[in-house]
CSV table of C-alpha atoms in Angstrom, one decimal:
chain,number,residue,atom,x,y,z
S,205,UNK,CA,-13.5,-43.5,49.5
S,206,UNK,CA,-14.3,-44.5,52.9
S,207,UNK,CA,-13.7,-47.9,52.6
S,208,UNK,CA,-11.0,-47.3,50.5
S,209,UNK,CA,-9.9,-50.2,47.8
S,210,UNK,CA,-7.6,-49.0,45.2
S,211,UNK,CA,-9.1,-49.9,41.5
S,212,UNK,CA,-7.5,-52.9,39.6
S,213,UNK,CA,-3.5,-52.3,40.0
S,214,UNK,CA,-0.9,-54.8,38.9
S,215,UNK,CA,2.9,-54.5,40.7
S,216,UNK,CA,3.9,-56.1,37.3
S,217,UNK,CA,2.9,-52.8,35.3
S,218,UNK,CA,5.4,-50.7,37.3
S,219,UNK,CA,9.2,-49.6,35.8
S,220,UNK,CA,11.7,-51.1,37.9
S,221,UNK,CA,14.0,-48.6,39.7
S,222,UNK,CA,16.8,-48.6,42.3
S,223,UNK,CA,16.2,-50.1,45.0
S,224,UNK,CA,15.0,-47.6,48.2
S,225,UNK,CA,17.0,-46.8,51.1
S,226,UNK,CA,15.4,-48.1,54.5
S,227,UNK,CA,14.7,-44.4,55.1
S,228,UNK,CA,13.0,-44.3,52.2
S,229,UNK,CA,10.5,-47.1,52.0
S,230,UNK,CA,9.5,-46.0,56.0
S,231,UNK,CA,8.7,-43.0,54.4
S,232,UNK,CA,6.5,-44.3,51.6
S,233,UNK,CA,5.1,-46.7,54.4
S,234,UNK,CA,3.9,-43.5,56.5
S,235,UNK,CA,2.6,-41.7,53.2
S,236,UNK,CA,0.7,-44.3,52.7
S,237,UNK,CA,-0.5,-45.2,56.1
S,238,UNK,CA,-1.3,-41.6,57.0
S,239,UNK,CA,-3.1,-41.1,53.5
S,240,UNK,CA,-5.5,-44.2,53.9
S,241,UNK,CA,-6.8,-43.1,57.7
S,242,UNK,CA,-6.9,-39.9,56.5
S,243,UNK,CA,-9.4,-40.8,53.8
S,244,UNK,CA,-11.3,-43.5,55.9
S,245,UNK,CA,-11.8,-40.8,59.1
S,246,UNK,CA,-12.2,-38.0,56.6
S,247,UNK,CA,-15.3,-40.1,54.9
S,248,UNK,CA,-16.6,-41.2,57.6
S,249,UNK,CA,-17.3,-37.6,59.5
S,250,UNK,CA,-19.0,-36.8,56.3
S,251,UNK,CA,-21.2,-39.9,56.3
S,252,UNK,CA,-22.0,-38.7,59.5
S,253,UNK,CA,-22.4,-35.0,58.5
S,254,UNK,CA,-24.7,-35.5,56.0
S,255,UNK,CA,-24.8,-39.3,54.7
S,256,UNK,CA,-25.2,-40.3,51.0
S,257,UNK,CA,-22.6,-43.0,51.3
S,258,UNK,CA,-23.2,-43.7,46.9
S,259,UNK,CA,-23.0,-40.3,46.0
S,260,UNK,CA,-19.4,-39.5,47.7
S,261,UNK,CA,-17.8,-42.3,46.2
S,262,UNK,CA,-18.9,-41.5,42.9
S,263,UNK,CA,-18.4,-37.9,43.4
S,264,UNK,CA,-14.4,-39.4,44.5
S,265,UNK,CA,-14.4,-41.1,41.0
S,266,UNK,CA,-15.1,-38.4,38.8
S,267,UNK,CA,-12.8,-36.1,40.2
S,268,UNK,CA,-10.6,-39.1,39.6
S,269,UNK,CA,-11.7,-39.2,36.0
S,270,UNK,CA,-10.8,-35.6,35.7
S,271,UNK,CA,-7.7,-35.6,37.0
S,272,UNK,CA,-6.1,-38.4,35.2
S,273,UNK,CA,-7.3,-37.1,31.7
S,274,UNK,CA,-5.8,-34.0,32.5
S,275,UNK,CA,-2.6,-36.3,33.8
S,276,UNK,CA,-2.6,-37.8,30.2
S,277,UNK,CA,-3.0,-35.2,28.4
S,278,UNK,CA,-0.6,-32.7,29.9
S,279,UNK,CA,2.3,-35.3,31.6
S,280,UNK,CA,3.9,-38.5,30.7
S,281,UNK,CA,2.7,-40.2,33.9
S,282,UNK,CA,0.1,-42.1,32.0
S,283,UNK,CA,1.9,-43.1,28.9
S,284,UNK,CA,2.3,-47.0,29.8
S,285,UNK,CA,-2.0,-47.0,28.7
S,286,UNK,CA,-0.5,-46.8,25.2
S,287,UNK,CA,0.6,-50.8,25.9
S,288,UNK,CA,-2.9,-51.5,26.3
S,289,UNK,CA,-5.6,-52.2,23.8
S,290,UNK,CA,-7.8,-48.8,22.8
S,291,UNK,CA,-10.5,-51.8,21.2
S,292,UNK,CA,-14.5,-52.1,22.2
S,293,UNK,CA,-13.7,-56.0,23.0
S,294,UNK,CA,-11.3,-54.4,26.1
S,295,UNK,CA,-13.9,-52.7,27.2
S,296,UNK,CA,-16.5,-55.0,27.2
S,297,UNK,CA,-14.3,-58.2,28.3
S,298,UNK,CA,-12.2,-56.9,30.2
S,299,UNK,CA,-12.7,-52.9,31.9
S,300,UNK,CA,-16.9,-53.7,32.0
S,301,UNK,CA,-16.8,-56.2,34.0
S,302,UNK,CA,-14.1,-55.7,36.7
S,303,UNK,CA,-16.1,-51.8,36.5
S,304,UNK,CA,-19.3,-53.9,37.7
S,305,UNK,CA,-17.6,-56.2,40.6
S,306,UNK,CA,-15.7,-52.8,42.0
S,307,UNK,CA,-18.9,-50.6,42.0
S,308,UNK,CA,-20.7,-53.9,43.9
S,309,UNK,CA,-17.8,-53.4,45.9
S,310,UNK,CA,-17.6,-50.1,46.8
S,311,UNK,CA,-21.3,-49.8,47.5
S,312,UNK,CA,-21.2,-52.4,49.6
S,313,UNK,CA,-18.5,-51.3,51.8
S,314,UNK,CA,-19.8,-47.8,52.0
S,315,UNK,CA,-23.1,-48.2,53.1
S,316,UNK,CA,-21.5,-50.1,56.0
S,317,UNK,CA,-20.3,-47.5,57.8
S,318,UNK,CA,-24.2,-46.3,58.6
S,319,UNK,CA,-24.3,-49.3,60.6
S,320,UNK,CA,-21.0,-50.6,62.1
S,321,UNK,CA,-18.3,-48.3,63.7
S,322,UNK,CA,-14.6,-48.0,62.3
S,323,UNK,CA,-13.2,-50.1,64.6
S,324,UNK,CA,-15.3,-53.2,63.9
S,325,UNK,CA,-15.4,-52.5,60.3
S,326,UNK,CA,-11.6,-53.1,60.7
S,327,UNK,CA,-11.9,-56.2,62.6
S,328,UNK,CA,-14.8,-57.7,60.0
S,329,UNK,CA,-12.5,-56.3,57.1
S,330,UNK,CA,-9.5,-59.0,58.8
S,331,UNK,CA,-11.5,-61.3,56.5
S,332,UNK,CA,-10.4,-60.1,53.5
S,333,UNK,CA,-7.9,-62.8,52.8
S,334,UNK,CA,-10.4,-65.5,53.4
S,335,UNK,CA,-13.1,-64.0,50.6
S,336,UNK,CA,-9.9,-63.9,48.3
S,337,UNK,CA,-7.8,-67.5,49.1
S,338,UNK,CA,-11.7,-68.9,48.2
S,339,UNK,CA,-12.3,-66.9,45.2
S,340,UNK,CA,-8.8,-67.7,44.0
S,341,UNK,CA,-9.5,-71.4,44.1
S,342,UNK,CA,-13.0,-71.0,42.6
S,343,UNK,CA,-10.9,-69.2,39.8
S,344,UNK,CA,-8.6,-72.2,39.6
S,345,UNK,CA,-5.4,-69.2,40.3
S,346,UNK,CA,-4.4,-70.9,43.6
S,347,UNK,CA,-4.2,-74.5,44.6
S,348,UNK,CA,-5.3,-75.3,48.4
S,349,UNK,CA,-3.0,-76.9,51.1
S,350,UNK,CA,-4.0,-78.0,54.2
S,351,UNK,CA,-1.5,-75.1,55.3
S,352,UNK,CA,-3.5,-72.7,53.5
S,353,UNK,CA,-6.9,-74.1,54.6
S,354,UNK,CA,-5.5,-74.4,58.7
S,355,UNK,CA,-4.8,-70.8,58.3
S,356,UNK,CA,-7.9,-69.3,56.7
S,357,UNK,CA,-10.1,-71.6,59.5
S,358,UNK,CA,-8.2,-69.5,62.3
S,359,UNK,CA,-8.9,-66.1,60.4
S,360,UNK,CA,-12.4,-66.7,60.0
S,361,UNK,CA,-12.4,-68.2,63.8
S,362,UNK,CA,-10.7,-65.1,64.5
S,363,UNK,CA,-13.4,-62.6,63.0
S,364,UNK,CA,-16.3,-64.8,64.3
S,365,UNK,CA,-14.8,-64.2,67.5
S,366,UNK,CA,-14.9,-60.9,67.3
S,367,UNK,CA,-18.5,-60.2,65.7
S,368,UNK,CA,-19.7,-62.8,68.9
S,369,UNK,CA,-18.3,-59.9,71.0
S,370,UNK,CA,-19.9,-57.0,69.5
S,371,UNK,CA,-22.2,-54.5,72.2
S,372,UNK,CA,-24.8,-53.7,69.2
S,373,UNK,CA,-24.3,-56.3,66.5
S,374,UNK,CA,-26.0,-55.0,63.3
S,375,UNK,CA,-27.3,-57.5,60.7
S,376,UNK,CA,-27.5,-55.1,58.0
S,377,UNK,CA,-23.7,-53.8,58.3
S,378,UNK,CA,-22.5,-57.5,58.6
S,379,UNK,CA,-24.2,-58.5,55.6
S,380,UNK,CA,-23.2,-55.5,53.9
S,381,UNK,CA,-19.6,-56.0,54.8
S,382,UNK,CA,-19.6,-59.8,54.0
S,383,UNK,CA,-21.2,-58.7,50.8
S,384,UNK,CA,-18.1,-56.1,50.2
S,385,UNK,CA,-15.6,-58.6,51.0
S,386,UNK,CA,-16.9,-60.9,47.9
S,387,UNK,CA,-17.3,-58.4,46.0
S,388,UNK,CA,-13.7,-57.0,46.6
S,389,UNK,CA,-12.2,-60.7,46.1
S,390,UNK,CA,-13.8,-61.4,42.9
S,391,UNK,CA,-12.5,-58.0,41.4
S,392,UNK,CA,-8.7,-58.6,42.6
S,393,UNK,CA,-8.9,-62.2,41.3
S,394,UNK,CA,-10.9,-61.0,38.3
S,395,UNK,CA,-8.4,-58.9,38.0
S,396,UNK,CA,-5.3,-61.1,38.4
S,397,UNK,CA,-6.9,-63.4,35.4
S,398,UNK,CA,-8.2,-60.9,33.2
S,399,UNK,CA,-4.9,-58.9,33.3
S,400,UNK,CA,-2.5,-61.5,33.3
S,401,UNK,CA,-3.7,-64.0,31.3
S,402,UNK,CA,-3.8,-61.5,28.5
S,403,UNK,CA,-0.1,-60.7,29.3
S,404,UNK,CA,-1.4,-57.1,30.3
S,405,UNK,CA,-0.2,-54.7,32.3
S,406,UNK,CA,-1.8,-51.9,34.4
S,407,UNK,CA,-0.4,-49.4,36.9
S,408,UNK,CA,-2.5,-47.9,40.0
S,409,UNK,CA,-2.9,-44.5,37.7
S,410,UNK,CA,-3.8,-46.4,34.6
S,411,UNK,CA,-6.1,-48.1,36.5
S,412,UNK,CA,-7.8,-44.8,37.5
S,413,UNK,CA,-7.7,-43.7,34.0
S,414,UNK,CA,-9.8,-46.4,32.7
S,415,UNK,CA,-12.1,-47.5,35.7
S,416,UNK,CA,-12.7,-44.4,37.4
S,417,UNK,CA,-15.3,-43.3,34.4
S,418,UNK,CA,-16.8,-46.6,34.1
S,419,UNK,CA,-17.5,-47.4,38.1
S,420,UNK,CA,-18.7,-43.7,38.2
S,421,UNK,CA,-21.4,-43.9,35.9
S,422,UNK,CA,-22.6,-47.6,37.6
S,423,UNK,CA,-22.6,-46.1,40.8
S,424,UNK,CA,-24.6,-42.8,39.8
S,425,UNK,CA,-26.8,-45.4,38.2
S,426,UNK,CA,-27.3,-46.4,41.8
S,427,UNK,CA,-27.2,-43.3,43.3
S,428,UNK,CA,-30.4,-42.2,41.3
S,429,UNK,CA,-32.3,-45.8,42.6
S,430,UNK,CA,-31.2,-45.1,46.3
S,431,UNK,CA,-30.0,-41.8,47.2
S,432,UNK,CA,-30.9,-39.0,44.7
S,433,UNK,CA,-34.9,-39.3,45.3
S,434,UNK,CA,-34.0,-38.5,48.8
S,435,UNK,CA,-31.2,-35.9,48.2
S,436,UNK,CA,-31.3,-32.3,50.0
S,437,UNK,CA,-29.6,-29.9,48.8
S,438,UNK,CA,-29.3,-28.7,52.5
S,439,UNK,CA,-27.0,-31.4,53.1
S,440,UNK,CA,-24.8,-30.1,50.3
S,441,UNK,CA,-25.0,-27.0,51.6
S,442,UNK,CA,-24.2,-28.1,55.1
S,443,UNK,CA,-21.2,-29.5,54.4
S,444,UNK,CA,-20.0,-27.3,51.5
S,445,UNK,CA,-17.8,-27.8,47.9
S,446,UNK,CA,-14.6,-26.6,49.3
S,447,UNK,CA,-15.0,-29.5,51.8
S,448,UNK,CA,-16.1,-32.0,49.1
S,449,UNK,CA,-12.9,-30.8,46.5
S,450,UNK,CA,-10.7,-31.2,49.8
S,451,UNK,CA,-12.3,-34.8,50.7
S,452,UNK,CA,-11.9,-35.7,46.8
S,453,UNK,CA,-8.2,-34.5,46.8
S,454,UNK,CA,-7.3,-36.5,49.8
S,455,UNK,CA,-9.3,-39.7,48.3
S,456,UNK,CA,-7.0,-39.1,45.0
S,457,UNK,CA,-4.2,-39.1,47.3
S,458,UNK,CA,-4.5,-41.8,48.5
S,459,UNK,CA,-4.2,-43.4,45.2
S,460,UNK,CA,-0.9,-41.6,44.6
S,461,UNK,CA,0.6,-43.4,47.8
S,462,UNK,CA,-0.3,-46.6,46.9
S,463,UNK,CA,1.0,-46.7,43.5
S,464,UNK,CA,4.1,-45.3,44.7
S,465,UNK,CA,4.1,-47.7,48.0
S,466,UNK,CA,3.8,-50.5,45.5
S,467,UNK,CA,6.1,-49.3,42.4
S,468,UNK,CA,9.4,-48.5,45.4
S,469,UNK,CA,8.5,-51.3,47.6
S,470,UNK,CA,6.6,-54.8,47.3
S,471,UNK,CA,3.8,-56.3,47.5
S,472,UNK,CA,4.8,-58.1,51.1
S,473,UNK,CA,5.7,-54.6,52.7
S,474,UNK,CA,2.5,-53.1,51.6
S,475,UNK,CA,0.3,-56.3,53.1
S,476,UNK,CA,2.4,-55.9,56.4
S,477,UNK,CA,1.9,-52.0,56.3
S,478,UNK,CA,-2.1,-52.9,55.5
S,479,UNK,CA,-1.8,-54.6,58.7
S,480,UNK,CA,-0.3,-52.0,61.1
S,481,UNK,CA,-2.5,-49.2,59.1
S,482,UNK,CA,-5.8,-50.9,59.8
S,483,UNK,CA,-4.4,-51.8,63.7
S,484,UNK,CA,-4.2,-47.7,63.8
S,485,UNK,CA,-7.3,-47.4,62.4
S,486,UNK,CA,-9.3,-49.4,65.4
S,487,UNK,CA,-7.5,-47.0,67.8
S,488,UNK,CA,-7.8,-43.3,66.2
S,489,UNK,CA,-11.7,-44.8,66.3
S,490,UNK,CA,-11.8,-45.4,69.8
S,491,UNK,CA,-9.9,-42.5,70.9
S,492,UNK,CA,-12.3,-40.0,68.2
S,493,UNK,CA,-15.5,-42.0,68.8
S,494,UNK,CA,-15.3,-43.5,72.5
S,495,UNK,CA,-16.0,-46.8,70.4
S,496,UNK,CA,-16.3,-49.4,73.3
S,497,UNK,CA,-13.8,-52.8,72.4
S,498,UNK,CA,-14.6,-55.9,74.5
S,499,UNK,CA,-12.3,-58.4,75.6
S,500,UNK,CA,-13.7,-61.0,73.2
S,501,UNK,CA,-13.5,-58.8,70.4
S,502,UNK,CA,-9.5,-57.7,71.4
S,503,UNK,CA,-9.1,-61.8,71.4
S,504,UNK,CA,-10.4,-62.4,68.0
S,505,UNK,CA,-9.0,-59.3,66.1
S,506,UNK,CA,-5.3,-60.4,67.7
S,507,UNK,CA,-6.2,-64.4,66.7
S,508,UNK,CA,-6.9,-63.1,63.3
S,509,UNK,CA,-3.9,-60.6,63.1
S,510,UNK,CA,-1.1,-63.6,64.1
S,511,UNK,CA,-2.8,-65.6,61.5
S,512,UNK,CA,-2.3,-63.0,58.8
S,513,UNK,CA,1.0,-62.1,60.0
S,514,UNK,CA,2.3,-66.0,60.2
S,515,UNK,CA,3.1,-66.3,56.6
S,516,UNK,CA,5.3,-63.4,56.6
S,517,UNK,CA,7.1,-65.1,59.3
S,518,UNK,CA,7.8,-68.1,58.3
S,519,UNK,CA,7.7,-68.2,54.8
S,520,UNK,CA,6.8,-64.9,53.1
S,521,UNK,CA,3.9,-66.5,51.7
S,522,UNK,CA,1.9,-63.1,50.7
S,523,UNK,CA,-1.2,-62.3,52.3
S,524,UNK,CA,-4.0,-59.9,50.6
S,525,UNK,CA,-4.0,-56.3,51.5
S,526,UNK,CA,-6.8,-55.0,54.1
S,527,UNK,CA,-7.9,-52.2,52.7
């Protein structure tokens, strides 16, 4: 998806195992790292190719849907869905719902990229653990500190920095962002309560297995509103289904990684490795696009970066993932 947010995962659902070699978890860092840009620069010459920002995503999430019913029917790497409940109320209460906020989400985020380039997408998207620190304490799952609060005010100085020193700032992809961010925060929080305080668990693949369907069919919902009246089959055409099946097999990918990145590794070394991903991400964008950086918008990103990475350094104190 091109801006890529794994469906509801919990670390908690995963078997423990042995614990990786160094070699190993740079390994499962690079997988990952190399997946996600993939995807995001993959999606985004598409959305440039022929647009229809709705319509990819949901065409990534049936080929998802696929995929993991043929995963659970023919392998064992979906049996932990067994632990879950196959009732109408866990559908309604508890897969509906986090469906609705991660279609909001993904909509959102997509239809950004019409408006903002890659690299300020990436800078805005530094905002991510703001949206989720303030939905957490809406929830009531996290109690604020001054620490805390110190720390989100220089993120969110950081990014407003950074906007302030866009060339072409667009009103419609900051909104839409913005609007992605919440969107993204109430589904991981959602999530988090939901899951947790049922004593459920739920794997990255698991995840897919359940949500992929439901978010599909909200966002072709959508798709017919927005996009389909003013689908041509030209575009299709112009970009072509092997294309698509590749672009949908990287997406899944991408999935794979993280689910493996999480089950071998932590939650910590996949925030840091969020970090680096996304820093790789501005530059592949300047270098592909000739996106122009200003100084101001170098000084917020890095303000905002230290801030994210201060917890690790002193006290481990887990930051949300950019995704």
């Amino acid at each position: 998806m091109v801006s890529y947010t794994p469906l509801p995962v919990s670390s908690q659902g995963l078997a423990q195992r042995a614990k990786p070699s160094s070699l190993q978890v740079g390994l499962y860092m690079v997988a990952w790292i190399v997946s996600s840009n993939i995807t995001i620069l993959f999606n985004k010459w598409l959305l440039d190719t022929a647009g229809f920002t709705i319509l990819l995503v949901t065409w990534h999430l049936v080929f998802a849907t696929v995929v993991t019913q043929i995963l659970a029917r023919t392998t064992t790497y979906l049996d932990s869905r067994h632990e879950l409940p196959n009732s109408w109320d866990f559908y309604l209460t508890t897969v509906l719902p986090i469906g609705i906020v991660s279609s909001g989400s993904l909509v959102a985020s997509n239809f950004v990229y019409l408006y903002l380039s890659v690299a300020v997408i990436q800078m805005l998207k530094a905002a991510s653990p703001v949206s989720v620190m303030i939905v957490s304490w809406l929830f009531g799952v996290m109690d604020p500190t001054i620490g805390k609060i110190a720390n989100i005010l220089v993120i969110a100085m950081g990014v407003a920095v950074a906007s302030a020193g866009m060339i072409e700032f667009s009103v419609i992809g900051f909104i839409f962002q913005m609007g992605g961010l919440a969107f993204e925060a109430v589904r991981v929080v959602m999530t988090q309560v939901m899951l947790n305080g049922e004593g459920l668990k739920m794997d990255a693949m698991v995840g897919l297995y359940y949500y992929a369907p439901v978010v599909a069919i909200l966002n072709l919902l959508v798709a017919f509103m927005i996009e389909v009246p003013h689908f041509d089959m030209a575009d299709f055409h112009r970009v072509g289904f092997p294309t698509l099946f590749l672009n949908a097999a990287v997406a899944f990918t991408l999935n794979f990684t993280s689910m493996v990145l999480i089950g071998k590794t932590s939650g910590l070394v996949m925030s840091l490795s969020g970090i680096f991903k996304n820093i790789l991400l501005v530059i592949c964008s300047v270098i592909i696009w000739h996106v122009t950086i200003t100084p101001m918008q170098l000084l917020g990103y890095s303000i905002t970066l230290f801030s994210e990475l201060k917890p690790f350094l002193h006290d481990s104190v887990p930051s949300p993932q950019l995704a």
